[in-house]
mmCIF file of C-alpha atoms in Angstrom:
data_model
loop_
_atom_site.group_PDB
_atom_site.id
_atom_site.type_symbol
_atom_site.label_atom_id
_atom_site.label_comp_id
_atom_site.label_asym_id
_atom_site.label_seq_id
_atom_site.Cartn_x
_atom_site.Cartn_y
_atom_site.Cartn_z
ATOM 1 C CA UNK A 242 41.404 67.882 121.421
ATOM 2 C CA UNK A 243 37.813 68.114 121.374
ATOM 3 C CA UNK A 244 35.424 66.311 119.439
ATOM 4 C CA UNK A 245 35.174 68.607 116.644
ATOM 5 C CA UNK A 246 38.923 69.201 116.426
ATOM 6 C CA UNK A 247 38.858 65.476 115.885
ATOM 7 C CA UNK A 248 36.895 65.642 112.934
ATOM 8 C CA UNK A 249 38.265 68.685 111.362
ATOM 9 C CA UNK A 250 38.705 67.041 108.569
ATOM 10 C CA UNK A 251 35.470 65.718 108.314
ATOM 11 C CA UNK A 252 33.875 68.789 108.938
ATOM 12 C CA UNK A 253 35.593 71.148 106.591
ATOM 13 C CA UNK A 254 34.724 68.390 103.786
ATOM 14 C CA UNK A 255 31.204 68.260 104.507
ATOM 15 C CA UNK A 256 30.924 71.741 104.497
ATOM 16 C CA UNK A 257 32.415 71.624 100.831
ATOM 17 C CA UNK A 258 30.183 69.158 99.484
ATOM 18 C CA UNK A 259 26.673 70.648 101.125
ATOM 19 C CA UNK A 260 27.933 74.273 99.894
ATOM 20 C CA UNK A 261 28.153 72.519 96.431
ATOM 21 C CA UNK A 262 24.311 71.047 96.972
ATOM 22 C CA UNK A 263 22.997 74.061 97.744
ATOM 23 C CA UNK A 264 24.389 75.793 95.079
ATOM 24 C CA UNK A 265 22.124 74.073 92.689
ATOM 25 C CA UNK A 266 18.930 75.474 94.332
ATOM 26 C CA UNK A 267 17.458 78.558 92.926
ATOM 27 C CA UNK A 268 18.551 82.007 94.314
ATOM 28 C CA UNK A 269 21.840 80.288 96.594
ATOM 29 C CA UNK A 270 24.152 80.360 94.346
ATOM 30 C CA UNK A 271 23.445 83.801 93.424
ATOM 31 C CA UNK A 272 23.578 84.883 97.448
ATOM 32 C CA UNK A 273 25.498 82.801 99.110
ATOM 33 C CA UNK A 274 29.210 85.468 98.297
ATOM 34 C CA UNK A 275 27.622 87.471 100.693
ATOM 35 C CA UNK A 276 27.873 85.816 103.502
ATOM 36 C CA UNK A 277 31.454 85.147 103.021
ATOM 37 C CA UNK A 278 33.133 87.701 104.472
ATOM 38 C CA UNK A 279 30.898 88.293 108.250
ATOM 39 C CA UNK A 280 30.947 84.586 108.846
ATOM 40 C CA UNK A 281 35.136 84.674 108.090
ATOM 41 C CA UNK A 282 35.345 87.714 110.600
ATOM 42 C CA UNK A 283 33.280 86.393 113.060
ATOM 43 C CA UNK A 284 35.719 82.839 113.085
ATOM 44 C CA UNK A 285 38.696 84.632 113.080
ATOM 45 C CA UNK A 286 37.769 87.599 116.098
ATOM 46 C CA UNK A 287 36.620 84.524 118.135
ATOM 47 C CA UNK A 288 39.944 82.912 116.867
ATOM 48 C CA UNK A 289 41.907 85.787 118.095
ATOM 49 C CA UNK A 290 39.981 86.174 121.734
ATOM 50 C CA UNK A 291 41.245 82.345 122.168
ATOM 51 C CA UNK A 292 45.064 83.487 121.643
ATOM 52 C CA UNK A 293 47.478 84.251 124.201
ATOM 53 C CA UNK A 294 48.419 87.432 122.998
ATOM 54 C CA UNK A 295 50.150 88.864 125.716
ATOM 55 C CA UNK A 296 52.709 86.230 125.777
ATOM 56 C CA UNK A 297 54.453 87.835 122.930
ATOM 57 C CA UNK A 298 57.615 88.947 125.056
ATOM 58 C CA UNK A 299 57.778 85.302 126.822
ATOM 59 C CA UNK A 300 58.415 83.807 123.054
ATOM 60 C CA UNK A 301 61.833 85.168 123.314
ATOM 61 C CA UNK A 302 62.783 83.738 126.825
ATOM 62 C CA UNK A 303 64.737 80.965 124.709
ATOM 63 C CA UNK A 304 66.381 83.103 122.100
ATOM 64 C CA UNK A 305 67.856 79.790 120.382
ATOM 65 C CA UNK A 306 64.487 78.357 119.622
ATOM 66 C CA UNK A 307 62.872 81.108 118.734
ATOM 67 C CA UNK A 308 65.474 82.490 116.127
ATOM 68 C CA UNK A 309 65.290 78.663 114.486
ATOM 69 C CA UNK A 310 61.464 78.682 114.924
ATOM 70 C CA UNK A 311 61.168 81.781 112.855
ATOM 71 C CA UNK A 312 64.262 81.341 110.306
ATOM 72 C CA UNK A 313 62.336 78.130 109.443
ATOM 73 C CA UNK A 314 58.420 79.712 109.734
ATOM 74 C CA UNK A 315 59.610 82.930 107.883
ATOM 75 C CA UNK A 316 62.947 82.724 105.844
ATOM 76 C CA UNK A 317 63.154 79.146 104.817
ATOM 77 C CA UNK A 318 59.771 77.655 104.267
ATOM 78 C CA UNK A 319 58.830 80.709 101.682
ATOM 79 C CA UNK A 320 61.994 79.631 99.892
ATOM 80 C CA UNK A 321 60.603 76.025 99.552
ATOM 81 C CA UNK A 322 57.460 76.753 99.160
ATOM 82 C CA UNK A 323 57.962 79.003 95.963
ATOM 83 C CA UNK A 324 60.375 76.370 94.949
ATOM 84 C CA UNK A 325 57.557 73.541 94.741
ATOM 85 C CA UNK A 326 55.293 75.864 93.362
ATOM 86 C CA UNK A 327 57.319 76.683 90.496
ATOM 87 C CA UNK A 328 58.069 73.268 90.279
ATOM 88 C CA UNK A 329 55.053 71.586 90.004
ATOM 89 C CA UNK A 330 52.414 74.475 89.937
ATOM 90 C CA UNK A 331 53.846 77.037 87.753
ATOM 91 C CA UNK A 332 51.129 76.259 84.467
ATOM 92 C CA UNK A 333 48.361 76.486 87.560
ATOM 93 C CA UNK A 334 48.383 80.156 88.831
ATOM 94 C CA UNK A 335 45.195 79.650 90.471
ATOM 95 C CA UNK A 336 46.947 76.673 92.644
ATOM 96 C CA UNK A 337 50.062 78.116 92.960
ATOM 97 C CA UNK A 338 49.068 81.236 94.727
ATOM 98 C CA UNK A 339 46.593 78.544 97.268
ATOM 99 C CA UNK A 340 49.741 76.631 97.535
ATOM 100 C CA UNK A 341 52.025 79.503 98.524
ATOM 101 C CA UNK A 342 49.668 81.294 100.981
ATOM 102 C CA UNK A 343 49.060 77.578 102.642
ATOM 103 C CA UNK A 344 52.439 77.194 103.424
ATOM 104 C CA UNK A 345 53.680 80.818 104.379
ATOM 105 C CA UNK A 346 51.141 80.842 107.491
ATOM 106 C CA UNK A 347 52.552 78.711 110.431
ATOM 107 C CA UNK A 348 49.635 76.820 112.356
ATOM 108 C CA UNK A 349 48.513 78.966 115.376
ATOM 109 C CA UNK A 350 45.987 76.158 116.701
ATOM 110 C CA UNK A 351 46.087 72.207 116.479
ATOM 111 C CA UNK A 352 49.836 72.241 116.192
ATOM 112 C CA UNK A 353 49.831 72.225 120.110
ATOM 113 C CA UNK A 354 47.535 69.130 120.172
ATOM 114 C CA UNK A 355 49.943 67.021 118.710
ATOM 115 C CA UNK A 356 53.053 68.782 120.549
ATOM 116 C CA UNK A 357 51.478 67.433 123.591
ATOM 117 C CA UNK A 358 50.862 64.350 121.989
ATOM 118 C CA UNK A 359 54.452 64.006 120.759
ATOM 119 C CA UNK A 360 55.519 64.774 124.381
ATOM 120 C CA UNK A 361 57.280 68.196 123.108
ATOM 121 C CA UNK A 362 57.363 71.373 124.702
ATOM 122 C CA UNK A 363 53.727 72.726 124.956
ATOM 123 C CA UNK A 364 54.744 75.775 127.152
ATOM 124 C CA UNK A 365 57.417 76.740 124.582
ATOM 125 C CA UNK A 366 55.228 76.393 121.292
ATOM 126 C CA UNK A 367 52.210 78.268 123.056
ATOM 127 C CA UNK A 368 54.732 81.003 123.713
ATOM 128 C CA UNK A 369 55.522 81.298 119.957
ATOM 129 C CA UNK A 370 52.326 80.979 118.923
ATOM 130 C CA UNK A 371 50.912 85.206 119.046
ATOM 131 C CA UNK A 372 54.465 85.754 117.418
ATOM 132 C CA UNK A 373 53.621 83.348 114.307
ATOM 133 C CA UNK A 374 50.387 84.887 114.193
ATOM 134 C CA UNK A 375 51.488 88.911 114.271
ATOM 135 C CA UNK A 376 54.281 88.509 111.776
ATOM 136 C CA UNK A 377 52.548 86.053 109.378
ATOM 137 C CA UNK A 378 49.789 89.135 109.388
ATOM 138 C CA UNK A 379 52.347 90.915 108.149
ATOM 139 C CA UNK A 380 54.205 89.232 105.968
ATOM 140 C CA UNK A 381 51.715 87.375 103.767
ATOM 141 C CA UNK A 382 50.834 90.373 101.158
ATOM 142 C CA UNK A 383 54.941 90.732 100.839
ATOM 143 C CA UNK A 384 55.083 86.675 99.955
ATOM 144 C CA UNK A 385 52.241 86.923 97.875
ATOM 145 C CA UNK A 386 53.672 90.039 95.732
ATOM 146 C CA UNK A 387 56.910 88.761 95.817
ATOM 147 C CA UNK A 388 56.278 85.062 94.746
ATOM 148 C CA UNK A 389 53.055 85.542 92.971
ATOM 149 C CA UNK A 390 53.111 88.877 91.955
ATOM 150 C CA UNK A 391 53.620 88.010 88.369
ATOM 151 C CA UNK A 392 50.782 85.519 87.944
ATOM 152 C CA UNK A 393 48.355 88.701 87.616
ATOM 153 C CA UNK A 394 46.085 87.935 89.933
ATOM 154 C CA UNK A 395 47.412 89.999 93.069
ATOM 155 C CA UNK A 396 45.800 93.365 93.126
ATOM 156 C CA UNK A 397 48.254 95.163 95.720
ATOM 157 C CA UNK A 398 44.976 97.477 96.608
ATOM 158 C CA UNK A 399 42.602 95.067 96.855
ATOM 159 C CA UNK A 400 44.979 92.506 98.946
ATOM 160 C CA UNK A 401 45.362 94.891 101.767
ATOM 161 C CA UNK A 402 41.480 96.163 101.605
ATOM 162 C CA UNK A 403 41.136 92.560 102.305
ATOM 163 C CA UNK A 404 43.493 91.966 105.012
ATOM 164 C CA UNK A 405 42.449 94.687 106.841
ATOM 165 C CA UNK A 406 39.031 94.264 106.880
ATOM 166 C CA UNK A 407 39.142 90.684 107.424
ATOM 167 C CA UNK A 408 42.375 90.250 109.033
ATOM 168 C CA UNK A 409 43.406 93.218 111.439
ATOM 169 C CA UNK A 410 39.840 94.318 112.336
ATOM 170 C CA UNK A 411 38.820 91.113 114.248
ATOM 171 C CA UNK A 412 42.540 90.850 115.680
ATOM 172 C CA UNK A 413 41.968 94.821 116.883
ATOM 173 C CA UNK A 414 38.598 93.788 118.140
ATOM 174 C CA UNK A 415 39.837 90.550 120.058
ATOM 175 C CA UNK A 416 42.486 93.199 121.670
ATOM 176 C CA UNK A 417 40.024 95.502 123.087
ATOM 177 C CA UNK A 418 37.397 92.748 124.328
ATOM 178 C CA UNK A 419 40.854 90.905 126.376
ATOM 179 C CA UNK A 420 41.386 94.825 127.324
ATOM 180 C CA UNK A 421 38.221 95.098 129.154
ATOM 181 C CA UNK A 422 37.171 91.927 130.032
ATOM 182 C CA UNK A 423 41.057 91.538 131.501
ATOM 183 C CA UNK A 424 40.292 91.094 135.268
ATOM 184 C CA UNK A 425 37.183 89.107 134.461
ATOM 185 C CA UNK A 426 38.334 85.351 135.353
ATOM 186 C CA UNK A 427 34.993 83.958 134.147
ATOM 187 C CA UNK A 428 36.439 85.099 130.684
ATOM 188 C CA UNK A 429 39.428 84.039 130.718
ATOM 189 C CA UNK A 430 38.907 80.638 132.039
ATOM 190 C CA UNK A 431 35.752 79.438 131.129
ATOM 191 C CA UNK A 432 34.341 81.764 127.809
ATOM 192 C CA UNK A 433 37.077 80.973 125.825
ATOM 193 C CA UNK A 434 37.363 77.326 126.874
ATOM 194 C CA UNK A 435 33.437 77.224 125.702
ATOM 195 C CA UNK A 436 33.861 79.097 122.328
ATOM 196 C CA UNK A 437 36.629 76.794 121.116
ATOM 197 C CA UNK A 438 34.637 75.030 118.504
ATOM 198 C CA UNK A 439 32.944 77.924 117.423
ATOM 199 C CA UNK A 440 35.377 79.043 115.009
ATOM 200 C CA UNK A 441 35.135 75.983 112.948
ATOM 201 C CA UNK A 442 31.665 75.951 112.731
ATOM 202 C CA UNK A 443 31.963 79.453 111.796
ATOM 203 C CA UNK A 444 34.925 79.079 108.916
ATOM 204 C CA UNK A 445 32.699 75.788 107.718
ATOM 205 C CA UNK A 446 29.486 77.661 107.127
ATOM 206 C CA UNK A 447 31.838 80.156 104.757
ATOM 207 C CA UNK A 448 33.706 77.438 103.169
ATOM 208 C CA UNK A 449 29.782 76.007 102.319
ATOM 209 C CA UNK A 450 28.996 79.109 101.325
ATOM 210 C CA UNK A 451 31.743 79.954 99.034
ATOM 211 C CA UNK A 452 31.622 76.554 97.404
ATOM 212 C CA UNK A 453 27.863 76.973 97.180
ATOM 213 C CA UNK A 454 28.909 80.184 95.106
ATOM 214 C CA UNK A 455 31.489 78.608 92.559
ATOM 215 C CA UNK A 456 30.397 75.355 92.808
ATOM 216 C CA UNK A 457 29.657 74.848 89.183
ATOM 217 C CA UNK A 458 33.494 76.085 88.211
ATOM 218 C CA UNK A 459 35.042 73.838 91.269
ATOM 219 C CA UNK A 460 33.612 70.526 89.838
ATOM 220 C CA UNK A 461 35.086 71.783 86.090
ATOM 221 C CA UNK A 462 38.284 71.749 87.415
ATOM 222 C CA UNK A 463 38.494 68.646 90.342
ATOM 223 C CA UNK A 464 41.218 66.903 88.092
ATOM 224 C CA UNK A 465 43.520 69.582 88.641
ATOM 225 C CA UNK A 466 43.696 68.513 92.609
ATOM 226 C CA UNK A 467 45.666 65.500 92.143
ATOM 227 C CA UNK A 468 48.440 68.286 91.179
ATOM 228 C CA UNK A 469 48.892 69.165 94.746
ATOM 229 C CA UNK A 470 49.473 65.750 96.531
ATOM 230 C CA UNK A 471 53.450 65.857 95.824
ATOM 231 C CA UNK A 472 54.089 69.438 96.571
ATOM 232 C CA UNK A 473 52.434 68.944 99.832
ATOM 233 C CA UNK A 474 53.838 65.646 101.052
ATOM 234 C CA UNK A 475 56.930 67.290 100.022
ATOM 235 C CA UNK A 476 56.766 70.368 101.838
ATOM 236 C CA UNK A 477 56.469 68.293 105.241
ATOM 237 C CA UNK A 478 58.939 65.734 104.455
ATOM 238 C CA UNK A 479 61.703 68.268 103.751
ATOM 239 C CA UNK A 480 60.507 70.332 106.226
ATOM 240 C CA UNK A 481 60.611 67.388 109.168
ATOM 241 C CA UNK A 482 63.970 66.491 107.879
ATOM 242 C CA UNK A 483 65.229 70.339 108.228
ATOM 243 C CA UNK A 484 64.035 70.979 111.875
ATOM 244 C CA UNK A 485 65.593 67.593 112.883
ATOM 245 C CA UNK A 486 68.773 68.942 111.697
ATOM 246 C CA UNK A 487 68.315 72.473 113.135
ATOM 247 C CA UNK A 488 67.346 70.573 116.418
ATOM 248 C CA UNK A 489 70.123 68.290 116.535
ATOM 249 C CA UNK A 490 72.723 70.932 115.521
ATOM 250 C CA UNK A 491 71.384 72.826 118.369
ATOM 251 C CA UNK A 492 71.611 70.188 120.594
ATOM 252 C CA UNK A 493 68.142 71.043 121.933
ATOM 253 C CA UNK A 494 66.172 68.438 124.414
ATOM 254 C CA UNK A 495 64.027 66.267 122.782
ATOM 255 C CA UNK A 496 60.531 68.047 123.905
ATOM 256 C CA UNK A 497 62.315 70.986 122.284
ATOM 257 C CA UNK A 498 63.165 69.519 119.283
ATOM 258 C CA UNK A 499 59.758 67.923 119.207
ATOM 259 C CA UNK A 500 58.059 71.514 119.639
ATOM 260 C CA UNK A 501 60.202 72.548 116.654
ATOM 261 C CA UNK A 502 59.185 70.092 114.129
ATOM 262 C CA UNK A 503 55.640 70.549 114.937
ATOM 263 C CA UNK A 504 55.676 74.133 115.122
ATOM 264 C CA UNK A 505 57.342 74.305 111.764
ATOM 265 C CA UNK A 506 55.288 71.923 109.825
ATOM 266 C CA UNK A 507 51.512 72.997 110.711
ATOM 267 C CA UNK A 508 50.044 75.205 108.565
ATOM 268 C CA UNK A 509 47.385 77.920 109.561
ATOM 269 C CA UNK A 510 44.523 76.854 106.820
ATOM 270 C CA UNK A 511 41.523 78.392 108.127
ATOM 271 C CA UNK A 512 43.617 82.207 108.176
ATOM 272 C CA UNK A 513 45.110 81.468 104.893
ATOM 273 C CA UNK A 514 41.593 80.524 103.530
ATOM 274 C CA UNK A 515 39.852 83.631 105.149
ATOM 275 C CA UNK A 516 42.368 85.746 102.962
ATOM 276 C CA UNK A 517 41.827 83.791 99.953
ATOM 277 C CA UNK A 518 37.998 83.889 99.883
ATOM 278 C CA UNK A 519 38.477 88.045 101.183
ATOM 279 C CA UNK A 520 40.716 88.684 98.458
ATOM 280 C CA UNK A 521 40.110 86.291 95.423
ATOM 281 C CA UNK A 522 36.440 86.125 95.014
ATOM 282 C CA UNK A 523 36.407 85.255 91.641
ATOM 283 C CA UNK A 524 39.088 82.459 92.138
ATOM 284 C CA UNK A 525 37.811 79.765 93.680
ATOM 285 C CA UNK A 526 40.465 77.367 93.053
ATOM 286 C CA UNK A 527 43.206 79.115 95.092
ATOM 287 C CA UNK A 528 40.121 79.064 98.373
ATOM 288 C CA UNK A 529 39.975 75.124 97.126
ATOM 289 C CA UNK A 530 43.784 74.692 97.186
ATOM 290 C CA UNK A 531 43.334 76.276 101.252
ATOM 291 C CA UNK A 532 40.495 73.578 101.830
ATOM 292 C CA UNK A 533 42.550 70.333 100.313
ATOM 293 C CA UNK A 534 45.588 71.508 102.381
ATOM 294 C CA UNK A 535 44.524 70.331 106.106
ATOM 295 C CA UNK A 536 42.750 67.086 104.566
ATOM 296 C CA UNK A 537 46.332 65.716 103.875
ATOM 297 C CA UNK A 538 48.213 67.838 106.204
ATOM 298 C CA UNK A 539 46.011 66.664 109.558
ATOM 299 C CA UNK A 540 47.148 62.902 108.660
ATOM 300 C CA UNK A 541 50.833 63.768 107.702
ATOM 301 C CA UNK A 542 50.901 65.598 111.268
ATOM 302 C CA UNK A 543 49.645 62.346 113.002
ATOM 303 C CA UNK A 544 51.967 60.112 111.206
ATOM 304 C CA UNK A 545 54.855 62.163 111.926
ATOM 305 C CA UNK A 546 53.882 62.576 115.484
ATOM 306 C CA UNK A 547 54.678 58.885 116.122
ATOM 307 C CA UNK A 548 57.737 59.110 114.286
ATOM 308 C CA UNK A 549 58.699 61.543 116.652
ATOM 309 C CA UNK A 550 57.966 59.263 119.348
ATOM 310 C CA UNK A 551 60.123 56.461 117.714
ATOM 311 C CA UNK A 552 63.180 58.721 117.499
ATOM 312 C CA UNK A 553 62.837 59.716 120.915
ATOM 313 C CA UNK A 554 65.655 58.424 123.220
ATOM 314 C CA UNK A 555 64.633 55.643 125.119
ATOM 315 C CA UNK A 556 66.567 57.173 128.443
ATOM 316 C CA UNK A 557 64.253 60.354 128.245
ATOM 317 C CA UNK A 558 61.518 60.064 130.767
#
């Protein structure tokens, strides 16, 4: 983890609170929606070109951990996470719909940074990794319109204009750049290794500029935030307790069991918050939902990676 994946957190923050500055000079605020969109598309194509795409087939080498890695990612999690939204969102459309696209987009990035850490299987959760991504693609407009369909603020139309443009065309891009840069070792090897902090940068100067945008509504509406802090600690407590189970059951290895819990429990922010800002302009509460996300999730992940550590068997080398 490099220095700026060290202070994600910190970063992404920042960026909030200078977009909200700059707001309140003359002629920003007014502007600053525009830039939304190219600087999301630019973070996520560079995103993409840092994937391992073509290890899509290797993902089902272990056919047991994959089929509990994706019953959890895909069948399960929705389940809980439109249960807590109901729960404790359901007067809040704005947050419920941030809360439910948080937590329906497994973590394609950092979640492999504290595998490692957690001594899990880092070969294993890579391999899952372009197969979270592709079917999380996919599947977000169906959670949406199925678990938020009714707050009236999904727009079919308008979803997948937004998913396409911001979504597919930088993965389709990405693609064809790995396409014909594919013999090229200097790209492979050392570009990519190189770009990796771009994309924050890149998804910080749109989260600036989107709060410098709505600023004015966001600070109308900060007391709603403390609404989120239970639903979200919950999430990854049930969560870690289900893939211990699942693991256990399984009788998987520990680094296996490891890789489950943290592939299971990070959530993909920055893609979920590209869709949000694409898609729901004129609601910046759901993008704020999408920014308050990592700030807790980043230290629940780090607490829970020691945990992990503690449960591990002391025989296991």
């Amino acid at each position: 983890m490099n220095v700026v994946e060290k202070l994600y957190t910190v970063i992404i923050l920042s960026a909030a609170v200078i977009g909200i500055g700059l707001g309140r000079i003359d002629g920003i605020e007014a502007n600053a929606e525009h830039f939304i969109v190219p600087l999301l598309m630019l973070m996520l194509y560079l995103t993409f070109l840092q994937i391992p795409l073509q290890q899509v087939k290797q993902a089902f080498g272990n056919t047991r951990f994959a089929s509990a890695s994706l019953l959890i990612n895909f069948l399960w999690t929705p389940l809980l996470a439109w249960f807590l939204a109901s729960l404790f969102l359901g007067d809040q459309p704005a947050l419920y719909i941030g809360f439910i696209m948080l937590m329906v987009t497994p973590c394609t990035d950092w979640y492999l940074v504290f595998t490692g850490i957690a001594k899990g299987n880092v070969v294993l959760s890579t391999a899952i990794l372009p197969v979270n991504l592709l079917l999380q693609i996919v599947l977000l407009p169906v959670y949406l319109l199925l678990f938020s369909g009714t707050t009236g603020k999904v727009e079919l139309t308008f979803l997948m204009e937004s998913i396409f443009i911001v979504l597919l065309l930088p993965l389709l891009l990405a693609i064809a750049t790995k396409k014909l840069f594919r013999n090229s070792t200097w790209l492979n090897e050392n570009l990519t290794a190189k770009l990796s902090a771009l994309p924050l940068i890149f998804l910080s100067l749109a989260i600036a500029a989107m709060f410098a945008s709505q600023g004015t509504l966001l600070l109308g509406n900060l007391e709603l935030l403390g609404q989120l802090l239970v639903p979200i600690l919950l999430f990854f407590i049930v969560n870690f307790i289900v893939s211990q189970i699942t693991g256990r059951l399984l009788n998987f290895s520990y680094p296996d069991q490891a890789s489950l819990s943290l592939t299971t429990l990070a959530r993909n922010s920055p893609i979920a918050l590209a869709i949000a800002m694409a898609a729901f302009p004129d609601q910046p509460l759901i993008a704020l939902t999408l920014v308050i996300g990592p700030l807790l999730e980043l230290p629940v992940l780090a607490v829970l990676t020691q945990l992990l550590l503690v449960l591990r068997k002391p025989s296991v080398p």
